[in-house]
Structure formats: C-alpha cells, structure tokens
Amino acid sequence: MTPRSASVYRCQQCGFASPKAGTCPDCLRAGAGYVQLVEERAVPARGPRRPVATQDRPRPLKDIALERGDRTPTGIGELDRVLGGGVVRGSLVLIGGDPGIGKSTLLLQVARALARSAPPVLYVSAEESAAQVKMRADRLGIAADGLLLWTETDLAAVQAHLDDVKPRALIVDSIQTVYLPDLESAPGSVTQVRECGARLMTLAKGLGIATFLVGHVTKEGALAGPRVLEHLVDTVLYFEGEGHHAYRVLRAVKNRFGSTNEIGVFEMGEHGLTEVTNPSEFFLAERPRDAAGSVIVSSLEGTRPLLVELQALVARASFGTPRRTVLGADYNRVCVLLAVLEKRAGVPLASQDVFVSVAGGGRVTEPAADLGIVLAAASSYMDRPVAGDVLVLGEVGLTGEVRAVAGLELRLREAAALGFRRAVVPASNITERGKLPLEVRGVATVNEALDALLGAGHD
Ligand code: TYD
Ligand code: MG
C-alpha cells in the first residue's frame, strides 16, 4: 500500500522527521519539552544534483595539486587567523551569533576588505533595506568600488544573476530569511534553511565563490535551523560577547581549512569593529592593584595566550544556604574548587557567600585557571592580596594536587611581555630546566600555592 500523501512532519528545533504528526521524541529526551512537529510537503525532485568535485574520477592522492592563491587574506588579521590564514575560494562559512552582536557589521567590513583584494563582492541583504545597509556603511566609512549590494530574499533570483555579476565573494545575510520559491515551506523553516544551504554550497563549490552566511542563534545558543546546516558548511564561526561590554570574540567551532582553537578579538565602537591585537592588555586595563580577591590567570586559546583577571568575593552569608554565583567560568567547576579549598586547605566556606567573576566580561574555560580561582577565593576570604606582578597557573585535582598545564612557555612569554615578573606554576611543569622568561615558583599542592602567595600559616 502506498501512502496517500508524501508529507513528513519535522521538528523545527532539531530536524527530527516522522511520517506522523505529534511531538518530537528527541527534543523530549533532550529535556526541551514537548515540541510540535510541523507538516512539510516533500521536496519536488529537481533532477540529479551537479557533482561538487571538479574531477569526477578517483585520482591518486599524491597527484592532487593544491592551486596556489586558493586563500585570500581578508586583511582583517583577527578574522584571517580564525579562518586559518584567509578565506578559501569556494568555501562556505557560517557565522552565528545573538541578534545585535554585530554580525552584519562584521560582514560588511569583511565585504569592504574583500572588495579590495578580491572584487567584486556581492552582499545580499535579506533582512534590511538598502537604505539601512547604506546607513551602516556610511557609519563605517565604507565607499568601496567593488562592493555590490542587493536586497533580495529569493535565492533563485540571486542564483540567476550570479553569472552576470560573477562575484568572487558572496555574503548572504541571513540564511533564515532567504528562501527558494519551489519549496512550499516558509523562510526559516528547516526545509528552507537546509535546501538554501545546500544550494549555496553547490554554487560556492561550482563557481568558486567564497560564501559567508549569517545564521541566527536560538535562545539556547544553538544555530537556529537544522543541525544539518552545520554539517554541510565548511566552517562554522560564532560571534560572541557580553551585551554591555564592547569586546567581541570570534570563535571557530568547525573549520575544514584550519584549526578550531583560534579566536579573534574585536572591539565594537562608534565606527564599527576594530581589531584587538593585544587582548591581554585589553582585559587587564582596569585591574586593581593589590586588591584582595584579584588574581591574574592565563587562558590559552589556540596558539594565543590570553591573560585575564579573575575576581572572587567571599562574604559571610546572612542566612540560609550560602550562595555561589559565577560569571564567566563554569559553575560546577568553581563549586568543586571551593570544596577542595575547604577540605584540603581548611578554609571554612560553608557559611560564606562566594562570588566569582572574570573581569571585563571575559570567559575562562580552561582547567589551567583552576589554581587562580582557588587563590582568588582564599585571598578574598583572608583579605590578603596576591601581589600584582604574579601570574598563577595550574589545574587543581580533587586531592588538592596541582597538575601540569599545556603551553607553559607560551603563557609565560605573554605575561613577561606585559610586565609580569613572577609566576606560580605546577611543579611538574618545570622538570626540564629550560630558559623561562619569568621567575617561576613550582607548587605541587594547593597548600603550597597558598603559602607561596598568601604567606605561611594561611589558616
Ligand atoms: P549588527 O551588525 O546589526 O548586529 P547583527 O547583525 O548581529 O544583528 O550590529 C548591531 C549593534 O551594533 C547595534 O546595536 C549597534 C552597534 N553598532 C555600533 O556600536 N557601532 C557601529 O559602528 C555599528 C555599525 C553598530
Ligand atoms: Mg544583522
């Protein structure tokens, strides 16, 4: 028996498909509650897809030559590093981020840079009017020659004109607002996003156009639309930042042409985004000198060490269960570290509220910041400052041991360049005595670190 209709019911959050209407079992299992599946008509067959590869026969790997000049640096150093050294011809890059974080601003600046190095560039705005984009361009002082703007939401129309325009770079702002007219579902639906993404991929690869897509992010922080879009594209970048701070971080979460560890740092100002080439200096700009509860740690992002200031405030809890509030670090990790501090070093925190935050709205995710968190809390509890010219590094284990961290030398060099003179590091890190740029003190336990920085007899 053949089904009467070819409809499928699809979850608009995760892309789960079912022949029957109802709620999404995957989302329910993942704790997102009952999400209704939405009916979708089957996509009409459009004949076989054009092969994406330039060669359609298997070839020996050693015979494949890389074309020179495949990568074009955009001239925006922070972006080029995240991309892996520039934008690759025929690649598809998705940039996600919260509304208002600056995606359109970033891409308009990218368009300006590419209009110089690889014109012409086509900017398809499917969200804002030409006047709105022009206003932004004026604010950014953009008057590039090779930059074409087109407010169009119909992707088929864009495709039809690509042959006349022959852009070397294409920007689509955003993937959720363009649509293909031969599909019945609304723009932004899973089918549209997936098919538009696939169409753009075919165009990018077939015509050798470097393509950037803007993607919206849901409340939960994932890119709206199906996961399949992230699988499809070559590179996924997230543009992040705290609403009230000017700095923005561009982070690669997937990159077929480079590492995913690199970050780019920008500052949003009156005239758009400017690169922050020395982010450590930026994060330490307002550091208080010799204040209890403030410790400088180093967080290694890719090949780049970032110095950030951790702050802790320990205050007597007024009633009930003491509070733990954490901004910019992992809450559970901080709770574990506070427990270690209490149990292994005897600092009584059970009746204390503890607040931990990363100054300047930054974020640390690395275990190398553990010892810094422990010391900041202890310093605030004892009301004794940690000296301002000391960098603190080390992962802390549950028995209070201080474990080695990666990239020690890199981190120390960055600190030395910024005027730090001493560092407290894991003892196991300094087994081979190389020439280190700072005066280092190795510690094996949390207690040794407390003695070294807050004085003996710390309890
Ligand atoms: P926008 O690029 O429109 O964000 P998105 O495309 O991610 O939604 O940027 C929006 C915010 O950036 C807006 O609140 C204004 C601010 N902004 C500046 O502060 N300076 C500038 O030069 C520009 C263009 C925007
Ligand atoms: Mg925008």
Tab-separated table of C-alpha atoms and ligand atoms in Angstrom:
chain	number	residue	atom	x	y	z
A	1	MET	CA	0.000	0.000	0.000
A	2	THR	CA	1.386	3.408	-0.889
A	3	PRO	CA	0.962	6.345	1.472
A	4	ARG	CA	-1.709	8.831	0.447
A	5	SER	CA	0.478	11.872	0.751
A	6	ALA	CA	4.214	12.380	0.759
A	7	SER	CA	4.113	14.750	3.753
A	8	VAL	CA	6.607	14.462	6.529
A	9	TYR	CA	6.357	16.015	9.966
A	10	ARG	CA	9.521	17.687	11.080
A	11	CYS	CA	10.771	19.162	14.327
A	12	GLN	CA	11.739	22.805	13.787
A	13	GLN	CA	14.383	22.643	16.500
A	14	CYS	CA	16.386	19.518	15.845
A	15	GLY	CA	15.240	18.400	12.394
A	16	PHE	CA	13.724	15.068	13.557
A	17	ALA	CA	11.364	13.782	10.837
A	18	SER	CA	8.404	11.445	11.173
A	19	PRO	CA	5.616	10.272	8.851
A	20	LYS	CA	3.106	11.036	11.631
A	21	ALA	CA	2.081	14.246	13.361
A	22	GLY	CA	2.836	14.655	17.065
A	23	THR	CA	5.622	15.860	19.310
A	24	CYS	CA	9.359	15.382	18.894
A	25	PRO	CA	10.733	12.438	20.896
A	26	ASP	CA	14.344	13.611	20.534
A	27	CYS	CA	13.680	17.048	21.996
A	28	LEU	CA	11.646	15.489	24.824
A	29	ARG	CA	14.542	13.186	25.636
A	30	ALA	CA	16.966	16.100	25.485
A	31	GLY	CA	14.856	17.963	28.043
A	32	ALA	CA	13.452	20.622	25.694
A	33	GLY	CA	9.839	19.641	26.488
A	34	TYR	CA	7.067	18.947	24.003
A	35	VAL	CA	7.917	20.415	20.612
A	36	GLN	CA	5.210	20.030	17.947
A	37	LEU	CA	6.280	18.536	14.625
A	38	VAL	CA	5.357	20.713	11.651
A	39	GLU	CA	3.969	19.297	8.416
A	40	GLU	CA	6.192	19.657	5.410
A	41	ARG	CA	5.472	18.818	1.810
A	42	ALA	CA	8.070	16.619	0.193
A	43	VAL	CA	10.661	18.487	-1.815
A	44	PRO	CA	9.953	18.114	-5.544
A	45	ALA	CA	12.659	16.233	-7.365
A	46	ARG	CA	14.907	18.555	-9.329
A	47	GLY	CA	16.939	16.046	-11.279
A	48	PRO	CA	20.337	14.879	-10.227
A	49	ARG	CA	22.491	17.370	-8.355
A	50	ARG	CA	25.516	18.687	-10.063
A	51	PRO	CA	28.621	16.981	-8.755
A	52	VAL	CA	30.502	19.218	-6.417
A	53	ALA	CA	34.006	17.989	-7.115
A	54	THR	CA	35.935	19.325	-10.072
A	55	GLN	CA	37.174	15.849	-11.003
A	56	ASP	CA	34.686	13.043	-11.160
A	57	ARG	CA	37.089	10.130	-11.244
A	58	PRO	CA	39.133	8.789	-8.378
A	59	ARG	CA	42.715	10.049	-8.536
A	60	PRO	CA	45.810	9.125	-6.586
A	61	LEU	CA	46.082	11.463	-3.611
A	62	LYS	CA	49.701	12.288	-4.431
A	63	ASP	CA	48.695	13.629	-7.877
A	64	ILE	CA	46.302	16.201	-6.473
A	65	ALA	CA	47.884	19.618	-6.661
A	66	LEU	CA	46.760	22.485	-4.457
A	67	GLU	CA	46.004	25.545	-6.504
A	68	ARG	CA	48.132	28.467	-5.487
A	69	GLY	CA	46.290	31.525	-4.371
A	70	ASP	CA	43.385	29.445	-3.093
A	71	ARG	CA	43.357	31.509	0.042
A	72	THR	CA	42.730	35.227	0.047
A	73	PRO	CA	43.603	37.088	3.232
A	74	THR	CA	40.785	39.474	4.041
A	75	GLY	CA	43.205	41.943	5.576
A	76	ILE	CA	41.323	41.686	8.891
A	77	GLY	CA	44.032	39.832	10.796
A	78	GLU	CA	41.830	38.592	13.616
A	79	LEU	CA	39.409	37.022	11.121
A	80	ASP	CA	42.143	35.594	8.912
A	81	ARG	CA	43.684	33.779	11.830
A	82	VAL	CA	40.354	32.225	12.827
A	83	LEU	CA	39.753	31.129	9.228
A	84	GLY	CA	43.198	29.547	9.131
A	85	GLY	CA	45.036	32.177	7.102
A	86	GLY	CA	42.410	33.781	4.913
A	87	VAL	CA	39.234	32.881	3.104
A	88	VAL	CA	39.344	29.837	0.833
A	89	ARG	CA	37.948	30.041	-2.681
A	90	GLY	CA	34.682	28.112	-2.994
A	91	SER	CA	34.270	27.682	0.760
A	92	LEU	CA	31.053	28.169	2.706
A	93	VAL	CA	31.395	29.923	6.058
A	94	LEU	CA	28.524	30.219	8.527
A	95	ILE	CA	28.673	32.981	11.149
A	96	GLY	CA	26.267	32.601	14.048
A	97	GLY	CA	25.569	34.895	16.954
A	98	ASP	CA	22.923	36.610	19.048
A	99	PRO	CA	20.851	39.385	17.476
A	100	GLY	CA	22.621	42.729	17.672
A	101	ILE	CA	26.042	41.272	18.448
A	102	GLY	CA	27.475	42.701	15.220
A	103	LYS	CA	27.289	40.002	12.539
A	104	SER	CA	26.098	42.360	9.821
A	105	THR	CA	28.706	44.911	10.855
A	106	LEU	CA	31.486	42.321	10.733
A	107	LEU	CA	30.412	41.028	7.331
A	108	LEU	CA	30.084	44.498	5.867
A	109	GLN	CA	33.665	45.150	6.968
A	110	VAL	CA	34.688	41.797	5.501
A	111	ALA	CA	32.927	42.818	2.273
A	112	ARG	CA	34.917	46.051	2.210
A	113	ALA	CA	38.183	44.222	2.755
A	114	LEU	CA	37.423	41.607	0.094
A	115	ALA	CA	36.215	44.262	-2.333
A	116	ARG	CA	39.812	45.485	-2.309
A	117	SER	CA	41.579	42.138	-2.515
A	118	ALA	CA	39.068	40.021	-4.467
A	119	PRO	CA	36.422	42.153	-6.203
A	120	PRO	CA	33.588	42.057	-6.967
A	121	VAL	CA	31.810	41.192	-3.738
A	122	LEU	CA	28.041	40.698	-3.658
A	123	TYR	CA	26.271	41.461	-0.371
A	124	VAL	CA	22.755	40.040	-0.376
A	125	SER	CA	20.732	41.604	2.412
A	126	ALA	CA	17.565	39.651	3.057
A	127	GLU	CA	16.807	41.366	6.364
A	128	GLU	CA	17.445	45.055	5.996
A	129	SER	CA	16.554	47.587	3.329
A	130	ALA	CA	19.207	49.049	1.055
A	131	ALA	CA	18.887	52.322	2.991
A	132	GLN	CA	19.576	50.592	6.311
A	133	VAL	CA	22.653	48.878	4.940
A	134	LYS	CA	23.793	52.137	3.389
A	135	MET	CA	23.424	53.907	6.723
A	136	ARG	CA	25.583	51.279	8.365
A	137	ALA	CA	28.119	51.517	5.542
A	138	ASP	CA	28.288	55.302	5.976
A	139	ARG	CA	28.829	54.875	9.692
A	140	LEU	CA	31.685	52.507	8.943
A	141	GLY	CA	33.045	54.871	6.287
A	142	ILE	CA	32.704	52.290	3.533
A	143	ALA	CA	32.757	53.516	-0.040
A	144	ALA	CA	34.367	50.563	-1.768
A	145	ASP	CA	34.144	50.236	-5.517
A	146	GLY	CA	33.899	46.524	-5.966
A	147	LEU	CA	31.086	46.079	-3.454
A	148	LEU	CA	27.595	45.378	-4.764
A	149	LEU	CA	24.559	45.454	-2.515
A	150	TRP	CA	21.347	43.637	-3.293
A	151	THR	CA	18.255	43.421	-1.118
A	152	GLU	CA	16.728	40.167	-2.225
A	153	THR	CA	15.149	37.261	-0.372
A	154	ASP	CA	14.584	34.919	-3.325
A	155	LEU	CA	17.650	32.732	-3.605
A	156	ALA	CA	16.673	31.514	-7.071
A	157	ALA	CA	16.812	35.141	-8.290
A	158	VAL	CA	20.247	35.545	-6.708
A	159	GLN	CA	21.405	32.357	-8.404
A	160	ALA	CA	20.070	33.571	-11.768
A	161	HIS	CA	22.170	36.739	-11.545
A	162	LEU	CA	25.391	35.202	-10.339
A	163	ASP	CA	26.511	34.609	-13.912
A	164	ASP	CA	26.216	38.320	-14.798
A	165	VAL	CA	27.738	39.613	-11.605
A	166	LYS	CA	30.442	36.931	-11.300
A	167	PRO	CA	31.246	37.765	-7.684
A	168	ARG	CA	34.355	36.291	-6.117
A	169	ALA	CA	32.794	36.567	-2.705
A	170	LEU	CA	29.137	36.348	-1.729
A	171	ILE	CA	27.564	37.330	1.591
A	172	VAL	CA	24.046	36.209	2.478
A	173	ASP	CA	22.528	37.990	5.484
A	174	SER	CA	20.802	35.779	6.676
A	175	ILE	CA	20.228	32.115	5.811
A	176	GLN	CA	16.952	32.186	7.790
A	177	THR	CA	15.407	34.959	5.685
A	178	VAL	CA	16.226	33.790	2.162
A	179	TYR	CA	14.015	31.194	0.500
A	180	LEU	CA	13.698	29.009	-2.568
A	181	PRO	CA	10.338	29.597	-4.278
A	182	ASP	CA	9.925	25.999	-5.427
A	183	LEU	CA	9.596	24.845	-1.821
A	184	GLU	CA	6.321	25.379	-0.036
A	185	SER	CA	7.530	25.939	3.490
A	186	ALA	CA	8.167	29.374	4.932
A	187	PRO	CA	11.599	31.045	5.053
A	188	GLY	CA	13.418	29.987	8.198
A	189	SER	CA	11.782	26.549	8.297
A	190	VAL	CA	14.022	23.529	8.472
A	191	THR	CA	13.388	22.552	4.845
A	192	GLN	CA	14.136	26.042	3.538
A	193	VAL	CA	17.265	26.515	5.619
A	194	ARG	CA	18.582	23.100	4.638
A	195	GLU	CA	17.812	23.443	0.943
A	196	CYS	CA	19.060	27.043	0.737
A	197	GLY	CA	22.264	25.938	2.455
A	198	ALA	CA	22.679	23.048	0.028
A	199	ARG	CA	22.010	25.309	-2.956
A	200	LEU	CA	24.562	27.852	-1.776
A	201	MET	CA	27.073	25.066	-1.212
A	202	THR	CA	26.623	23.869	-4.796
A	203	LEU	CA	27.015	27.423	-6.083
A	204	ALA	CA	30.060	28.148	-3.946
A	205	LYS	CA	31.855	24.972	-4.981
A	206	GLY	CA	30.698	25.061	-8.615
A	207	LEU	CA	31.559	28.701	-9.270
A	208	GLY	CA	34.449	29.035	-6.840
A	209	ILE	CA	32.791	31.785	-4.815
A	210	ALA	CA	33.836	32.322	-1.213
A	211	THR	CA	30.471	32.480	0.548
A	212	PHE	CA	29.594	33.797	4.021
A	213	LEU	CA	26.222	33.085	5.613
A	214	VAL	CA	24.772	34.783	8.655
A	215	GLY	CA	22.854	32.426	10.925
A	216	HIS	CA	20.607	33.300	13.826
A	217	VAL	CA	21.000	31.694	17.168
A	218	THR	CA	18.150	30.323	19.276
A	219	LYS	CA	17.565	31.130	22.944
A	220	GLU	CA	19.545	28.036	23.868
A	221	GLY	CA	22.550	29.329	21.935
A	222	ALA	CA	22.455	26.863	19.030
A	223	LEU	CA	22.188	27.943	15.428
A	224	ALA	CA	18.510	28.048	14.506
A	225	GLY	CA	17.512	25.566	11.854
A	226	PRO	CA	18.674	22.037	11.447
A	227	ARG	CA	21.992	20.785	12.648
A	228	VAL	CA	22.470	19.587	9.110
A	229	LEU	CA	23.445	23.128	8.106
A	230	GLU	CA	26.448	22.956	10.418
A	231	HIS	CA	27.401	19.614	8.897
A	232	LEU	CA	27.062	20.957	5.388
A	233	VAL	CA	29.176	24.101	5.563
A	234	ASP	CA	32.980	24.127	5.653
A	235	THR	CA	33.390	26.474	8.581
A	236	VAL	CA	31.180	27.480	11.491
A	237	LEU	CA	32.147	30.596	13.428
A	238	TYR	CA	30.395	32.049	16.445
A	239	PHE	CA	30.480	35.740	17.162
A	240	GLU	CA	30.095	36.240	20.902
A	241	GLY	CA	30.240	38.922	23.518
A	242	GLU	CA	28.529	40.322	26.552
A	243	GLY	CA	25.829	42.826	25.721
A	244	HIS	CA	27.246	45.547	27.959
A	245	HIS	CA	30.881	45.153	27.047
A	246	ALA	CA	32.429	46.398	23.841
A	247	TYR	CA	34.609	43.413	23.149
A	248	ARG	CA	33.535	40.597	20.806
A	249	VAL	CA	35.131	37.214	20.277
A	250	LEU	CA	35.019	35.316	17.006
A	251	ARG	CA	35.443	31.620	17.646
A	252	ALA	CA	35.692	28.726	15.191
A	253	VAL	CA	33.676	25.670	16.216
A	254	LYS	CA	34.233	23.822	12.949
A	255	ASN	CA	36.818	24.500	10.298
A	256	ARG	CA	37.676	22.270	7.366
A	257	PHE	CA	40.511	24.626	6.442
A	258	GLY	CA	42.132	25.361	9.769
A	259	SER	CA	42.235	24.872	13.493
A	260	THR	CA	39.189	25.312	15.706
A	261	ASN	CA	41.217	26.614	18.619
A	262	GLU	CA	41.866	30.104	17.398
A	263	ILE	CA	39.891	33.145	18.436
A	264	GLY	CA	39.718	36.647	17.042
A	265	VAL	CA	39.063	39.576	19.356
A	266	PHE	CA	37.312	42.765	18.283
A	267	GLU	CA	36.013	45.866	19.954
A	268	MET	CA	32.716	47.421	18.876
A	269	GLY	CA	32.975	51.175	18.719
A	270	GLU	CA	31.424	54.243	17.128
A	271	HIS	CA	32.743	53.306	13.723
A	272	GLY	CA	32.294	49.587	13.719
A	273	LEU	CA	34.579	46.799	14.819
A	274	THR	CA	38.268	47.300	15.407
A	275	GLU	CA	40.729	44.503	15.916
A	276	VAL	CA	42.147	44.000	19.384
A	277	THR	CA	45.626	42.766	18.624
A	278	ASN	CA	46.685	42.589	22.239
A	279	PRO	CA	43.663	41.225	24.090
A	280	SER	CA	45.572	40.599	27.329
A	281	GLU	CA	46.274	44.284	27.692
A	282	PHE	CA	42.627	44.967	26.948
A	283	PHE	CA	41.377	42.571	29.635
A	284	LEU	CA	43.818	43.840	32.237
A	285	ALA	CA	43.301	47.539	31.568
A	286	GLU	CA	41.266	48.273	34.685
A	287	ARG	CA	42.899	45.804	37.022
A	288	PRO	CA	43.016	46.990	40.624
A	289	ARG	CA	46.490	46.857	42.164
A	290	ASP	CA	46.982	44.781	45.280
A	291	ALA	CA	43.308	44.179	45.942
A	292	ALA	CA	42.298	41.038	47.810
A	293	GLY	CA	40.402	38.559	45.637
A	294	SER	CA	42.028	39.531	42.332
A	295	VAL	CA	44.301	37.050	40.544
A	296	ILE	CA	45.684	37.031	37.007
A	297	VAL	CA	45.475	33.757	35.104
A	298	SER	CA	46.325	32.784	31.573
A	299	SER	CA	43.899	31.065	29.277
A	300	LEU	CA	45.334	29.535	26.125
A	301	GLU	CA	43.069	29.939	23.118
A	302	GLY	CA	44.631	28.082	20.218
A	303	THR	CA	48.142	29.372	19.876
A	304	ARG	CA	47.308	32.517	21.721
A	305	PRO	CA	47.598	33.028	25.448
A	306	LEU	CA	45.114	35.425	26.966
A	307	LEU	CA	45.727	36.960	30.352
A	308	VAL	CA	42.563	37.606	32.275
A	309	GLU	CA	41.748	38.845	35.736
A	310	LEU	CA	39.722	36.569	37.980
A	311	GLN	CA	37.915	38.126	40.872
A	312	ALA	CA	36.364	36.496	43.900
A	313	LEU	CA	34.396	37.968	46.736
A	314	VAL	CA	33.842	35.875	49.837
A	315	ALA	CA	31.399	37.357	52.326
A	316	ARG	CA	29.591	35.977	55.349
A	317	ALA	CA	26.223	34.540	54.318
A	318	SER	CA	23.411	36.380	56.045
A	319	PHE	CA	21.013	33.456	56.280
A	320	GLY	CA	20.210	30.026	54.912
A	321	THR	CA	22.253	28.218	52.296
A	322	PRO	CA	25.281	30.258	51.242
A	323	ARG	CA	25.252	31.488	47.665
A	324	ARG	CA	27.662	30.651	44.872
A	325	THR	CA	27.469	32.993	41.916
A	326	VAL	CA	29.785	32.525	38.947
A	327	LEU	CA	30.167	34.754	35.897
A	328	GLY	CA	32.448	33.815	33.024
A	329	ALA	CA	33.549	30.419	34.360
A	330	ASP	CA	31.945	27.027	34.786
A	331	TYR	CA	29.665	26.993	37.834
A	332	ASN	CA	30.190	23.337	38.714
A	333	ARG	CA	33.925	23.625	38.327
A	334	VAL	CA	34.005	26.563	40.746
A	335	CYS	CA	31.913	24.620	43.267
A	336	VAL	CA	34.367	21.703	43.086
A	337	LEU	CA	37.326	24.045	43.562
A	338	LEU	CA	35.716	25.723	46.571
A	339	ALA	CA	35.136	22.293	48.098
A	340	VAL	CA	38.820	21.454	47.551
A	341	LEU	CA	39.831	24.731	49.178
A	342	GLU	CA	37.675	23.990	52.206
A	343	LYS	CA	38.646	20.349	52.646
A	344	ARG	CA	42.331	20.390	51.675
A	345	ALA	CA	43.356	23.814	52.911
A	346	GLY	CA	40.885	24.212	55.727
A	347	VAL	CA	39.391	27.493	54.547
A	348	PRO	CA	35.873	27.405	56.017
A	349	LEU	CA	33.491	28.455	53.276
A	350	ALA	CA	30.337	26.669	54.416
A	351	SER	CA	28.914	29.833	55.957
A	352	GLN	CA	30.219	32.191	53.274
A	353	ASP	CA	28.661	33.502	50.090
A	354	VAL	CA	31.143	33.231	47.203
A	355	PHE	CA	31.014	35.286	44.029
A	356	VAL	CA	33.472	34.567	41.230
A	357	SER	CA	33.728	36.535	38.036
A	358	VAL	CA	36.048	37.188	35.123
A	359	ALA	CA	36.686	40.912	34.878
A	360	GLY	CA	35.763	42.776	31.707
A	361	GLY	CA	33.080	40.243	30.799
A	362	GLY	CA	35.652	37.657	29.637
A	363	ARG	CA	35.365	33.911	29.910
A	364	VAL	CA	37.726	31.175	31.033
A	365	THR	CA	37.011	27.563	30.218
A	366	GLU	CA	40.444	26.075	30.749
A	367	PRO	CA	41.436	23.940	33.770
A	368	ALA	CA	44.678	25.954	33.851
A	369	ALA	CA	42.661	28.684	35.577
A	370	ASP	CA	41.734	26.365	38.498
A	371	LEU	CA	44.529	27.442	40.797
A	372	GLY	CA	43.705	31.074	40.088
A	373	ILE	CA	40.091	30.538	41.157
A	374	VAL	CA	41.185	28.799	44.363
A	375	LEU	CA	43.661	31.567	45.183
A	376	ALA	CA	41.234	34.374	44.419
A	377	ALA	CA	38.696	32.868	46.802
A	378	ALA	CA	41.302	32.286	49.507
A	379	SER	CA	42.715	35.789	49.057
A	380	SER	CA	39.294	37.349	49.431
A	381	TYR	CA	38.444	35.195	52.462
A	382	MET	CA	41.707	36.150	54.224
A	383	ASP	CA	41.549	39.699	52.940
A	384	ARG	CA	45.168	39.431	51.843
A	385	PRO	CA	46.048	40.478	48.293
A	386	VAL	CA	48.047	38.383	45.859
A	387	ALA	CA	50.927	40.508	44.524
A	388	GLY	CA	50.017	42.273	41.293
A	389	ASP	CA	53.015	41.098	39.267
A	390	VAL	CA	52.333	37.363	39.676
A	391	LEU	CA	50.728	35.059	37.155
A	392	VAL	CA	49.009	31.961	38.562
A	393	LEU	CA	48.707	28.744	36.573
A	394	GLY	CA	47.643	25.187	37.338
A	395	GLU	CA	44.910	22.632	37.170
A	396	VAL	CA	43.627	21.529	40.574
A	397	GLY	CA	42.639	17.926	41.312
A	398	LEU	CA	40.274	16.698	43.999
A	399	THR	CA	43.050	15.801	46.418
A	400	GLY	CA	44.360	19.330	46.251
A	401	GLU	CA	47.217	18.444	43.921
A	402	VAL	CA	48.307	20.966	41.289
A	403	ARG	CA	48.596	19.376	37.852
A	404	ALA	CA	50.601	20.375	34.815
A	405	VAL	CA	49.204	22.671	32.126
A	406	ALA	CA	49.901	22.816	28.399
A	407	GLY	CA	51.791	25.613	26.682
A	408	LEU	CA	53.638	26.899	29.763
A	409	GLU	CA	56.321	28.812	27.901
A	410	LEU	CA	53.876	30.499	25.580
A	411	ARG	CA	51.869	31.746	28.519
A	412	LEU	CA	54.905	32.929	30.446
A	413	ARG	CA	56.217	34.847	27.448
A	414	GLU	CA	52.927	36.717	27.071
A	415	ALA	CA	52.987	37.565	30.764
A	416	ALA	CA	56.599	38.747	30.575
A	417	ALA	CA	55.728	40.979	27.641
A	418	LEU	CA	53.065	42.633	29.779
A	419	GLY	CA	55.393	43.334	32.673
A	420	PHE	CA	54.760	40.364	34.950
A	421	ARG	CA	57.838	39.293	36.849
A	422	ARG	CA	56.865	36.135	38.682
A	423	ALA	CA	54.677	33.104	38.148
A	424	VAL	CA	53.361	30.323	40.326
A	425	VAL	CA	53.117	27.213	38.180
A	426	PRO	CA	52.643	23.447	38.666
A	427	ALA	CA	55.866	21.865	39.947
A	428	SER	CA	55.525	19.042	37.433
A	429	ASN	CA	55.695	21.620	34.642
A	430	ILE	CA	59.257	22.671	35.431
A	431	THR	CA	61.026	19.324	35.306
A	432	GLU	CA	63.301	20.222	32.422
A	433	ARG	CA	65.033	23.440	33.197
A	434	GLY	CA	64.740	25.455	30.075
A	435	LYS	CA	65.205	29.171	29.999
A	436	LEU	CA	61.937	30.546	31.239
A	437	PRO	CA	61.104	34.210	30.687
A	438	LEU	CA	59.866	34.752	34.249
A	439	GLU	CA	60.941	33.872	37.729
A	440	VAL	CA	58.853	30.764	38.395
A	441	ARG	CA	57.915	29.006	41.597
A	442	GLY	CA	56.718	25.412	41.234
A	443	VAL	CA	53.956	24.196	43.548
A	444	ALA	CA	52.637	20.654	43.885
A	445	THR	CA	49.598	21.290	46.074
A	446	VAL	CA	47.039	23.981	46.757
A	447	ASN	CA	48.557	24.415	50.219
A	448	GLU	CA	51.984	25.164	48.774
A	449	ALA	CA	50.429	27.752	46.472
A	450	LEU	CA	48.634	29.390	49.389
A	451	ASP	CA	51.888	29.503	51.348
A	452	ALA	CA	53.761	30.964	48.415
A	453	LEU	CA	51.275	33.698	47.649
A	454	LEU	CA	49.339	34.446	50.796
A	455	GLY	CA	52.005	33.780	53.350
A	456	ALA	CA	52.684	30.837	55.642
A	457	GLY	CA	50.124	29.762	58.221
A	458	HIS	CA	47.316	30.639	55.918
A	459	ASP	CA	44.593	29.116	58.097
B	1	TYD	P1	24.580	44.468	13.761
B	1	TYD	O1	25.753	44.271	12.901
B	1	TYD	O2	23.348	44.991	13.122
B	1	TYD	O3	24.213	43.119	14.529
B	1	TYD	P2	23.604	41.751	13.990
B	1	TYD	O4	23.678	41.737	12.512
B	1	TYD	O5	24.441	40.689	14.658
B	1	TYD	O6	22.194	41.696	14.488
B	1	TYD	O7	25.062	45.411	14.945
B	1	TYD	C1	24.156	45.838	15.849
B	1	TYD	C2	24.685	46.626	17.006
B	1	TYD	O8	25.999	47.138	16.860
B	1	TYD	C3	23.789	47.789	17.188
B	1	TYD	O9	23.227	47.661	18.476
B	1	TYD	C4	24.619	48.992	17.056
B	1	TYD	C5	26.016	48.515	17.217
B	1	TYD	N1	26.961	49.237	16.361
B	1	TYD	C6	27.937	50.005	16.953
B	1	TYD	O10	28.028	50.114	18.163
B	1	TYD	N2	28.844	50.668	16.155
B	1	TYD	C7	28.784	50.583	14.799
B	1	TYD	O11	29.619	51.195	14.112
B	1	TYD	C8	27.758	49.770	14.200
B	1	TYD	C9	27.649	49.661	12.715
B	1	TYD	C10	26.878	49.111	15.018
B	2	MG	MG	22.131	41.740	11.092
